[in-house]
Short mmCIF file of C-alpha atoms and ligand atoms in Angstrom, two decimals:
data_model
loop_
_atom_site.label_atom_id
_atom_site.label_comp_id
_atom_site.label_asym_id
_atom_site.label_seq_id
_atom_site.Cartn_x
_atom_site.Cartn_y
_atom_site.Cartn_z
CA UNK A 1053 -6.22 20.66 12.43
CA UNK A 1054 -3.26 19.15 10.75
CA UNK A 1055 -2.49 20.19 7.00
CA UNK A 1056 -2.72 16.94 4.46
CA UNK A 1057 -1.86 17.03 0.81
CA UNK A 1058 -4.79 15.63 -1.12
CA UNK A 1059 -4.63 13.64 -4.36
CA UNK A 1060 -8.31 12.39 -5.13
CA UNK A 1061 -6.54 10.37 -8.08
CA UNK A 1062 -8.37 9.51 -11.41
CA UNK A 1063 -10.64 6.19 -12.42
CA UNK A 1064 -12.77 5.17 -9.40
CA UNK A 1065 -10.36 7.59 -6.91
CA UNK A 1066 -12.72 10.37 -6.67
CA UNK A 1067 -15.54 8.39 -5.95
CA UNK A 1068 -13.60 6.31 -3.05
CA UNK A 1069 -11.69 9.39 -1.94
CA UNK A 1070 -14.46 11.37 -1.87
CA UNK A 1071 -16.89 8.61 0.33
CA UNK A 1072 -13.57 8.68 2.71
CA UNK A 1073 -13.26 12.20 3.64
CA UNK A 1074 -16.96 12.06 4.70
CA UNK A 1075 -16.12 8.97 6.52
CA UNK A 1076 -12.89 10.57 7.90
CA UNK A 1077 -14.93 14.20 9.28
CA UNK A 1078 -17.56 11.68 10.59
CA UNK A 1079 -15.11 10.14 12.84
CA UNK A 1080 -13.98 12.80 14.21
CA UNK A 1081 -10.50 13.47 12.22
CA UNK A 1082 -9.03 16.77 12.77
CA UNK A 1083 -7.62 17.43 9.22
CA UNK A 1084 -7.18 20.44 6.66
CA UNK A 1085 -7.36 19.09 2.91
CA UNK A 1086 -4.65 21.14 0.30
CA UNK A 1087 -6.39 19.62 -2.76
CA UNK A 1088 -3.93 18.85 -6.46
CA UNK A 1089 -4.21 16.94 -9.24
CA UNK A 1090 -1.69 14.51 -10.41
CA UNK A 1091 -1.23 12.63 -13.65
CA UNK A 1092 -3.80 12.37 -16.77
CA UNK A 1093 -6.05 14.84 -14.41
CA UNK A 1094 -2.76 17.55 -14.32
CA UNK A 1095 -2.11 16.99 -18.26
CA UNK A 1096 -5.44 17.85 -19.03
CA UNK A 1097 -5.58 21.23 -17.29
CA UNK A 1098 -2.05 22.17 -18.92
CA UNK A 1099 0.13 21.16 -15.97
CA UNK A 1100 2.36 18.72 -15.06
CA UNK A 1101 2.45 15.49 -14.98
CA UNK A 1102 3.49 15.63 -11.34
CA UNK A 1103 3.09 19.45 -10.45
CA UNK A 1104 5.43 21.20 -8.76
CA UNK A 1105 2.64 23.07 -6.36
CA UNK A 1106 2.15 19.47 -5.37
CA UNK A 1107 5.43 18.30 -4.52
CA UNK A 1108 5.75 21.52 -2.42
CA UNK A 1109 3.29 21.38 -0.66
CA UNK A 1110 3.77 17.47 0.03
CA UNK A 1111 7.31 18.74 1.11
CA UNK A 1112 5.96 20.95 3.96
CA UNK A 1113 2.85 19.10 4.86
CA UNK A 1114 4.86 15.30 5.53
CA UNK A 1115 1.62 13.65 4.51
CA UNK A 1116 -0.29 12.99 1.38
CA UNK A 1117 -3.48 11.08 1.26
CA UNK A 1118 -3.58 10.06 -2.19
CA UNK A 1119 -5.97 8.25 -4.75
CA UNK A 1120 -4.87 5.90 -7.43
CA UNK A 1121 -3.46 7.67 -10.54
CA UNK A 1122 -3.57 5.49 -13.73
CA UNK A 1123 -0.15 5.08 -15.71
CA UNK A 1124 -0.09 4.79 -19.07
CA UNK A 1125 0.87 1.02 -20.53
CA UNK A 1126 3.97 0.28 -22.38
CA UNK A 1127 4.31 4.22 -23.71
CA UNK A 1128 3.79 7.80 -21.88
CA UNK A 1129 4.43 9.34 -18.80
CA UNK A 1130 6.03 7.28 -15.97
CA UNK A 1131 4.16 6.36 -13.04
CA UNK A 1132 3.43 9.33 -10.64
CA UNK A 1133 3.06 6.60 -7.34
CA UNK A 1134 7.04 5.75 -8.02
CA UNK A 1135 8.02 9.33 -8.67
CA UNK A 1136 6.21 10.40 -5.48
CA UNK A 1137 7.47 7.07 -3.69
CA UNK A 1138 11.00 7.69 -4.88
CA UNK A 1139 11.35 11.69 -4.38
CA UNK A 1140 10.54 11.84 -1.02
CA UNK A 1141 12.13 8.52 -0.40
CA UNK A 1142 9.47 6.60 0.81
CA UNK A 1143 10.96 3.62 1.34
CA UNK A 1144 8.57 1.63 3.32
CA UNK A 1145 5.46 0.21 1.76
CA UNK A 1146 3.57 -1.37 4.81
CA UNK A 1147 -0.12 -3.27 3.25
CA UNK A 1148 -1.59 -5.20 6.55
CA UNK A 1149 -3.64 -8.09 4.99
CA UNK A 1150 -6.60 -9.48 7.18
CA UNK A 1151 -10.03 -11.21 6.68
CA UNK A 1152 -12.90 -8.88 7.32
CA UNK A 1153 -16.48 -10.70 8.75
CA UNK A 1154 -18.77 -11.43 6.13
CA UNK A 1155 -16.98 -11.37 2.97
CA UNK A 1156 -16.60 -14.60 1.06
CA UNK A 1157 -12.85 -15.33 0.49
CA UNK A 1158 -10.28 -18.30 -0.32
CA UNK A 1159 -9.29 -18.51 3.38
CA UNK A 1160 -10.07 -17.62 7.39
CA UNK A 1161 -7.62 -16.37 10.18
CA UNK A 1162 -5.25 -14.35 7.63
CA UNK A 1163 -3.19 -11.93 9.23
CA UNK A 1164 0.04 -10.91 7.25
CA UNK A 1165 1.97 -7.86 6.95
CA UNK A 1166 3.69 -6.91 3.77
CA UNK A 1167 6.97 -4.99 3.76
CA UNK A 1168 8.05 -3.91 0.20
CA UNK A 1169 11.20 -1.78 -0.78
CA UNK A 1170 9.61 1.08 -2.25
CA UNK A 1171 11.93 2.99 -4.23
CA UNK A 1172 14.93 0.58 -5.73
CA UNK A 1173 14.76 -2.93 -8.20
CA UNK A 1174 13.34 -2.91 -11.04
CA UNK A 1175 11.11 0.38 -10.70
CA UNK A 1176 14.47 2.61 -10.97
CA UNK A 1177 12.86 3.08 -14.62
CA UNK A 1178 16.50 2.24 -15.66
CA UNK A 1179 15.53 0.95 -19.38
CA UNK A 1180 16.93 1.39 -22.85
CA UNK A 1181 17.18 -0.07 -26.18
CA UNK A 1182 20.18 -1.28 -26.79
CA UNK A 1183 19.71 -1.69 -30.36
CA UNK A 1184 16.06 -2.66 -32.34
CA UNK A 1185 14.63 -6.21 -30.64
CA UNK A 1186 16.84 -5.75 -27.61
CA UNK A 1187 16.02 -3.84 -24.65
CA UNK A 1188 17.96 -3.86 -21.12
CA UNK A 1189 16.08 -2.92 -18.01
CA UNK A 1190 18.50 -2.63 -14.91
CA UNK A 1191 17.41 -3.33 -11.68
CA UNK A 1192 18.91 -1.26 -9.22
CA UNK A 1193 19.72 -3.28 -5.42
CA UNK A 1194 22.11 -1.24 -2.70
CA UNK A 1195 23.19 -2.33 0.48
CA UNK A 1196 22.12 0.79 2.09
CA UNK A 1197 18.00 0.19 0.87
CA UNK A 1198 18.15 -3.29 1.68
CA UNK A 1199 19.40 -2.77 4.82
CA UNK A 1200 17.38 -0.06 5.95
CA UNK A 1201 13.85 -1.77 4.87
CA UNK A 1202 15.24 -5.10 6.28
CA UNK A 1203 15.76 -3.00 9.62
CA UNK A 1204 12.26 -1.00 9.53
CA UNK A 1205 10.80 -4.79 9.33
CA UNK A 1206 12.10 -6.27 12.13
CA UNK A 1207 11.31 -2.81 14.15
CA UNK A 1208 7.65 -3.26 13.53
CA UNK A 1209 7.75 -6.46 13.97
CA UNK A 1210 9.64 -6.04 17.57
CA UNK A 1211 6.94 -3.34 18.19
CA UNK A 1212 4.03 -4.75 17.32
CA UNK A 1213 4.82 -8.47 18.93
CA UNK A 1214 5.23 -10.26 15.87
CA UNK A 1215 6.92 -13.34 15.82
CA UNK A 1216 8.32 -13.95 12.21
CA UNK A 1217 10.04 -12.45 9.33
CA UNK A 1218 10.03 -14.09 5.98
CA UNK A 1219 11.58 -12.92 3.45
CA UNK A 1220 10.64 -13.32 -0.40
CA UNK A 1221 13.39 -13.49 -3.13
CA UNK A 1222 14.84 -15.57 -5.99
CA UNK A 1223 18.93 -15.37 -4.94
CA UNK A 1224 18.88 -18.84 -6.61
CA UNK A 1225 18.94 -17.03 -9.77
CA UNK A 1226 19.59 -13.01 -9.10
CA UNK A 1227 22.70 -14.14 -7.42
CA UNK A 1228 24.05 -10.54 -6.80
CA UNK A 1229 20.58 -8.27 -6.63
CA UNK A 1230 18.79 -10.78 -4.44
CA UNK A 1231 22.13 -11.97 -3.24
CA UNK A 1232 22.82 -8.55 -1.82
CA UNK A 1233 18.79 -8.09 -0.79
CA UNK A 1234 18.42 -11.41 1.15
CA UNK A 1235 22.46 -11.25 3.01
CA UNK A 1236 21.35 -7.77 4.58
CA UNK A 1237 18.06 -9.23 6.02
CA UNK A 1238 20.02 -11.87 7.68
CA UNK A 1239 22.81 -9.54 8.57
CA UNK A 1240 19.75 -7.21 10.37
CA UNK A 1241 18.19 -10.18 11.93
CA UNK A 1242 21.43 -11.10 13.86
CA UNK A 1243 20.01 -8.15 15.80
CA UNK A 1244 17.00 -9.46 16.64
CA UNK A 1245 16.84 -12.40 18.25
CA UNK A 1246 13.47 -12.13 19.37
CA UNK A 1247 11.93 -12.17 15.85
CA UNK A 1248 12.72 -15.25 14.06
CA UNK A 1249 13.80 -14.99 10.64
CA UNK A 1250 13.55 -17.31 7.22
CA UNK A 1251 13.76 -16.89 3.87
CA UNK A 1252 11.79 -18.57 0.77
CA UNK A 1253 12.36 -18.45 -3.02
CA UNK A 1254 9.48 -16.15 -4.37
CA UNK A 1255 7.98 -18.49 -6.59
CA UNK A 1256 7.32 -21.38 -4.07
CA UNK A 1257 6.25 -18.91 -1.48
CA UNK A 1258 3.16 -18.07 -4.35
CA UNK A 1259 2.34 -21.39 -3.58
CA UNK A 1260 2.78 -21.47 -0.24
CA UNK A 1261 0.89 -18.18 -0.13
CA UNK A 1262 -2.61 -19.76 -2.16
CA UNK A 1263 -2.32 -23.20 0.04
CA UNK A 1264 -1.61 -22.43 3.66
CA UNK A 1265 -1.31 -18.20 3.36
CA UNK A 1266 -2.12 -18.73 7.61
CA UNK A 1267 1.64 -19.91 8.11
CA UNK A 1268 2.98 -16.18 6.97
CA UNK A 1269 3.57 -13.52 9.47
CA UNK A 1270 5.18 -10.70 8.39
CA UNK A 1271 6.60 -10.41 4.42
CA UNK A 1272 9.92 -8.80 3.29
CA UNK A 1273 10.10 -8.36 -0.50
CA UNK A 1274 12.12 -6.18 -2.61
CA UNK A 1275 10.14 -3.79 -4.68
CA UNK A 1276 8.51 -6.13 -7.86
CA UNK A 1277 8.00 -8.72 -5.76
CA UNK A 1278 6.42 -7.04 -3.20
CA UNK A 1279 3.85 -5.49 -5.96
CA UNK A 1280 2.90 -8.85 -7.33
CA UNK A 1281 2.67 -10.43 -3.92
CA UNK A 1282 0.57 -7.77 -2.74
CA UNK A 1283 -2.13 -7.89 -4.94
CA UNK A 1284 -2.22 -11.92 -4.67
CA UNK A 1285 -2.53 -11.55 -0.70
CA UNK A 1286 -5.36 -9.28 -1.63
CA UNK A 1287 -7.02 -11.82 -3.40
CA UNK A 1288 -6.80 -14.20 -0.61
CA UNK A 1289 -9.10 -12.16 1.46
CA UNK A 1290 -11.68 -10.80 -0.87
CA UNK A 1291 -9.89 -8.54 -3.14
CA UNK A 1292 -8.52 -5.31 -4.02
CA UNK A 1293 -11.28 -3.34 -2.73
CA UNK A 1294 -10.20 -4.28 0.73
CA UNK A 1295 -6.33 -3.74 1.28
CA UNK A 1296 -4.65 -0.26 2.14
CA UNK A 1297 -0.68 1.10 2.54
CA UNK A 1298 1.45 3.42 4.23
CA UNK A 1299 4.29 4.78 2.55
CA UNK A 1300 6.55 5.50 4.91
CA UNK A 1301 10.05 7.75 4.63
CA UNK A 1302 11.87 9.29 7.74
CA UNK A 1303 10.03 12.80 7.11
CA UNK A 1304 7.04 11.92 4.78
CA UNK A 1305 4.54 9.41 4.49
CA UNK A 1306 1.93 9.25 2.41
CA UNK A 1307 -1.59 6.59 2.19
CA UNK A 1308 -3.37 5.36 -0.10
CA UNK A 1309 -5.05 1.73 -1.19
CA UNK A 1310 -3.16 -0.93 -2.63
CA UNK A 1311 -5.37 -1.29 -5.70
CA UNK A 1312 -5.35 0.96 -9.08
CA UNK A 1313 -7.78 3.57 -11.19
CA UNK A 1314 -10.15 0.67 -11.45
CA UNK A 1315 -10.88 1.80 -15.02
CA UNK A 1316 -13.50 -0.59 -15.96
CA UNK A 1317 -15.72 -0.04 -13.11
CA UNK A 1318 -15.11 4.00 -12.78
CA UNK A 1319 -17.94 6.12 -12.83
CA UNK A 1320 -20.42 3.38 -12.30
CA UNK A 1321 -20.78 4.33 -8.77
CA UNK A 1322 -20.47 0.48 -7.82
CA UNK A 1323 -16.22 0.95 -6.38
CA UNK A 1324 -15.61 -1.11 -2.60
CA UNK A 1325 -13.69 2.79 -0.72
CA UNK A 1326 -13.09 0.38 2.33
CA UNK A 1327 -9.53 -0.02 1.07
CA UNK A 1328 -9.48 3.56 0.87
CA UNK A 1329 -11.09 3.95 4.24
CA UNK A 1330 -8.52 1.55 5.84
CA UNK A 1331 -5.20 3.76 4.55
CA UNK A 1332 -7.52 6.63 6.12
CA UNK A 1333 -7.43 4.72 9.10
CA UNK A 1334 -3.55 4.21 9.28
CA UNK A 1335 -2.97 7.94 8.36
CA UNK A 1336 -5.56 8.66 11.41
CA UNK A 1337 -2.95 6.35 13.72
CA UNK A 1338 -0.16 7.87 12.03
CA UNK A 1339 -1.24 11.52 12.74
CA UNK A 1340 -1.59 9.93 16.34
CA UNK A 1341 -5.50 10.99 16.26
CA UNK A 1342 -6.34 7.61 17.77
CA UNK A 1343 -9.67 8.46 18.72
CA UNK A 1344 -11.22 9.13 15.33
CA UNK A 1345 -8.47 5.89 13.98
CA UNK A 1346 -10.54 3.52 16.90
CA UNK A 1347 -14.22 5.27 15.63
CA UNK A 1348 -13.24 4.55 11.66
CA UNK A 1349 -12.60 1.22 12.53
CA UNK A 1350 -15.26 0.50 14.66
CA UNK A 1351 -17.87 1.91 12.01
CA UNK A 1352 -16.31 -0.24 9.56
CA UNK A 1353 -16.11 -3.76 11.29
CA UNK A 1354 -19.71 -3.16 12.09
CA UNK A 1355 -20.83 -2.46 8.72
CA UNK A 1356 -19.05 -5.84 8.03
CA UNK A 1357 -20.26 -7.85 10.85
CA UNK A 1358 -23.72 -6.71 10.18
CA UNK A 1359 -22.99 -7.67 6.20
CA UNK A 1360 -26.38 -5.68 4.83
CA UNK A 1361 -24.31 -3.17 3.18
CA UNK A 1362 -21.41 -4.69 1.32
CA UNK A 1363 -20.30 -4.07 -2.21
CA UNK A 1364 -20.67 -6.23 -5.22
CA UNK A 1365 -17.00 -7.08 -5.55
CA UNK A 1366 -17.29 -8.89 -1.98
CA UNK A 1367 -20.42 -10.35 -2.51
CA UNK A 1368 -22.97 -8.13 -1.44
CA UNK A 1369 -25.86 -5.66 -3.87
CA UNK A 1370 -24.85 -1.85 -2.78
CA UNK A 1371 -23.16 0.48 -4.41
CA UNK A 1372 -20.63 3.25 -3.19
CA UNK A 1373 -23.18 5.33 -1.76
CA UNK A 1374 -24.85 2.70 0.02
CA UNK A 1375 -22.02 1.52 1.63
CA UNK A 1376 -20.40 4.49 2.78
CA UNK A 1377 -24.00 5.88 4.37
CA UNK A 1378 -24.32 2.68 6.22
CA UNK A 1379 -20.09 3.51 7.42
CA UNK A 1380 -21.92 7.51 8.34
CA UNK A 1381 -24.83 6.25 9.99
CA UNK A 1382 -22.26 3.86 12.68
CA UNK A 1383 -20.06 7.22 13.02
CA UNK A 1384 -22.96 9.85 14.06
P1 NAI B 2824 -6.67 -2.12 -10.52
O1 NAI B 2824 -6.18 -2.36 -9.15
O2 NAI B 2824 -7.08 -0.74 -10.85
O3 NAI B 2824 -7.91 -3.12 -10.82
C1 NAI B 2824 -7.75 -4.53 -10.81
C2 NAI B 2824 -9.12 -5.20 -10.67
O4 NAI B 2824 -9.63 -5.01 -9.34
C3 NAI B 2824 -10.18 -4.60 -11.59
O5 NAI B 2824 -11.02 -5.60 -12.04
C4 NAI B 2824 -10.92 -3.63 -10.69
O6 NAI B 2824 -12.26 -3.42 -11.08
C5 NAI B 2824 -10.85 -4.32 -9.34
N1 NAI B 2824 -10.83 -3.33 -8.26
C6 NAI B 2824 -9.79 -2.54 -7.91
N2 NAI B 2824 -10.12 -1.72 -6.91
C7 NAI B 2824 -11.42 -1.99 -6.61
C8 NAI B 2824 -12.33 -1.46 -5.65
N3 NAI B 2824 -11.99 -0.47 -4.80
N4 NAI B 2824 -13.59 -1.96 -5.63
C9 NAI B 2824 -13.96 -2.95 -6.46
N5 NAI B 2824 -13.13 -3.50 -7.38
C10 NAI B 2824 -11.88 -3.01 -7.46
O7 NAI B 2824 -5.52 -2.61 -11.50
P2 NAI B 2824 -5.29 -2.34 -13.05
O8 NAI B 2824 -6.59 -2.40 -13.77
O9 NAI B 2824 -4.20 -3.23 -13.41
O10 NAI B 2824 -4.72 -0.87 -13.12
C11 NAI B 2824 -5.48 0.26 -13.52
C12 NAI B 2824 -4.59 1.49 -13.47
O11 NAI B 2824 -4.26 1.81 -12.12
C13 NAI B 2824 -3.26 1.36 -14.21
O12 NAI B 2824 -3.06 2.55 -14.92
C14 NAI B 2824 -2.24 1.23 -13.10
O13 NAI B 2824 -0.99 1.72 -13.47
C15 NAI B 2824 -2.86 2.09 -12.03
N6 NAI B 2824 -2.42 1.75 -10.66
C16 NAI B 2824 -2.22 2.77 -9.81
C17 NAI B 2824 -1.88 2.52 -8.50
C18 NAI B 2824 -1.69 3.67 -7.59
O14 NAI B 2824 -2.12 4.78 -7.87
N7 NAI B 2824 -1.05 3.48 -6.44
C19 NAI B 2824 -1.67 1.16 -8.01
C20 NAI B 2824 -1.97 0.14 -8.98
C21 NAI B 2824 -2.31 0.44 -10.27
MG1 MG B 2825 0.44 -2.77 -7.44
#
């Protein structure tokens, strides 16, 4: 059994979460749940925003399999995905990005890889008024961050026999942030000459990303970038509902889906958990339990290839239930 630090998150998360863990036992996963609550769920019981039982026990367990947490707009508490991204320096956000049979999307033969800095640019939460109309909002780019996520690209890149690296910026404009962002790719890349490298301004690679998303390999963005870009890869394969990500630090690393609290489809029982399902999978792969990793995703491509059982948001009639008892009924 190996010790996880649960966050079932707020919005749809409990109901995805929740269809997961059955998913994950059902497969075979060897894992001991520590259960918290995080954000408007920790408020409400008197606690925390971000609870210190949770952070500790995050701190000894090295992995957190987390739901989304909603963050207030424009006022209120600050996001509890940076805080958790930033304190344990997460600095990898991995979100693999593939076409799954049977669901009805923009484009075939997608296979990307996005790598976003996780805990630097404009998410430092650097902002102030500077006097009434004016605000400043600093964003925050060091050699050392840029470096090191330039270099964890090209490693799984090298490892996993990809053949390209592009990476996203505006340097045109943010001549020193970007600048500095986009000069230590190419500085790592020296290293690697097996992996070729290029770089394109972010805005045309949007467009290059909705017309011909099949020429992309693997993505290196800085962190606002890489947050935009990864829900619009999303959307070239059928949605939210389907993309996951690691968060990966040198001692922690914690999973969870790309998408958010969902709030106006929470509760209605109707929320896609393969997303979900999928960071289960990587957290399976990175717990190197392989076995129950190959099981999840056999039971899932199945339930996709068969296409009876898919949810609304990708075209099909079932609900949560539905679809996560057709994922149980592959696994037993
Ligand atoms: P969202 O990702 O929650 O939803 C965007 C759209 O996609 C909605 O129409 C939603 O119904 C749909 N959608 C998302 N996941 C789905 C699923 N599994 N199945 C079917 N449809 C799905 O983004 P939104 O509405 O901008 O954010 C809601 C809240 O979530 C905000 O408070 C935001 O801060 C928070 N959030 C939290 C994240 C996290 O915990 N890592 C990540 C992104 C947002
Ligand atoms: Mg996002």
């Amino acid at each position: 059994m190996r010790d996880v630090t649960l966050v079932r998150g707020d919005g749809i998360g409990p109901e995805v979460v929740t269809a997961t863990m059955q998913v994950l036992e059902a497969a075979g996963a060897k894992l001991h749940w520590i259960e918290f609550k995080a954000g408007l769920n920790a408020v409400s019981e008197g606690k925390a925003v971000l609870p210190p039982d949770l952070l500790e026990s995050f701190e000894h367990t090295g992995v957190c399999f987390k739901g989304p947490v909603t963050t207030p707009v424009g006022a209120g508490f600050s996001s509890v995905n940076v805080a958790l991204r930033r304190r344990f320096e997460l600095f990898a956000n991995l979100r693999p990005v593939y076409n799954l049979p049977n669901v009805r999307s923009r484009f075939d033969n997608v296979d990307l890889v996005i790598v976003r800095e996780n805990t630097e640019g404009l998410y430092s939460g650097l902002e102030h008024e500077v006097v009434p109309g004016v605000v400043e909002s600093l964003k925050i780019a060091t050699e050392k961050a840029s470096t090191r996520i330039a270099k964890f690209a090209f490693d799984y890149a090298s490892r996993l026999g990809r053949r390209k690296i592009n990476v996203i910026h505006k340097a045109n404009i943010l001549k020193l942030s970007d600048g500095l962002f986009l000069r230590c790719a190419r500085d790592v890349a020296r290293n690697y000459p097996g992996v070729q490298f290029a770089d394109t301004i972010v805005d045309n690679a949007c467009m290059q990303l909705v017309m011909n998303p099949q020429q992309f390999d693997v993505l290196l963005l800085e962190n606002l970038y890489g947050d935009i870009v990864s829900d619009l890869c999303a959307g070239l394969v059928g949605g939210l509902g389907l993309v996951a990500g690691a968060n990966l630090g040198e001692r922690h690393a914690m999973f969870e889906a790309v998408h958010g609290s969902a709030p106006d489809i929470a509760g209605k029982g109707i929320a896609n958990p393969t997303a979900v399902m999928i960071a289960g999978e990587m957290m399976l792969r990175h717990l190197e339990q392989r076995e129950a990793a190959d099981r999840l995703r056999g039971a899932l491509l199945a339930v996709y290839a068969d296409g009876q059982h898919l949810t609304g948001d990708v075209g099909g009639k079932a609900g949560t239930e539905e679809f996560t008892k057709a994922v149980l009924s592959r696994l037993r």
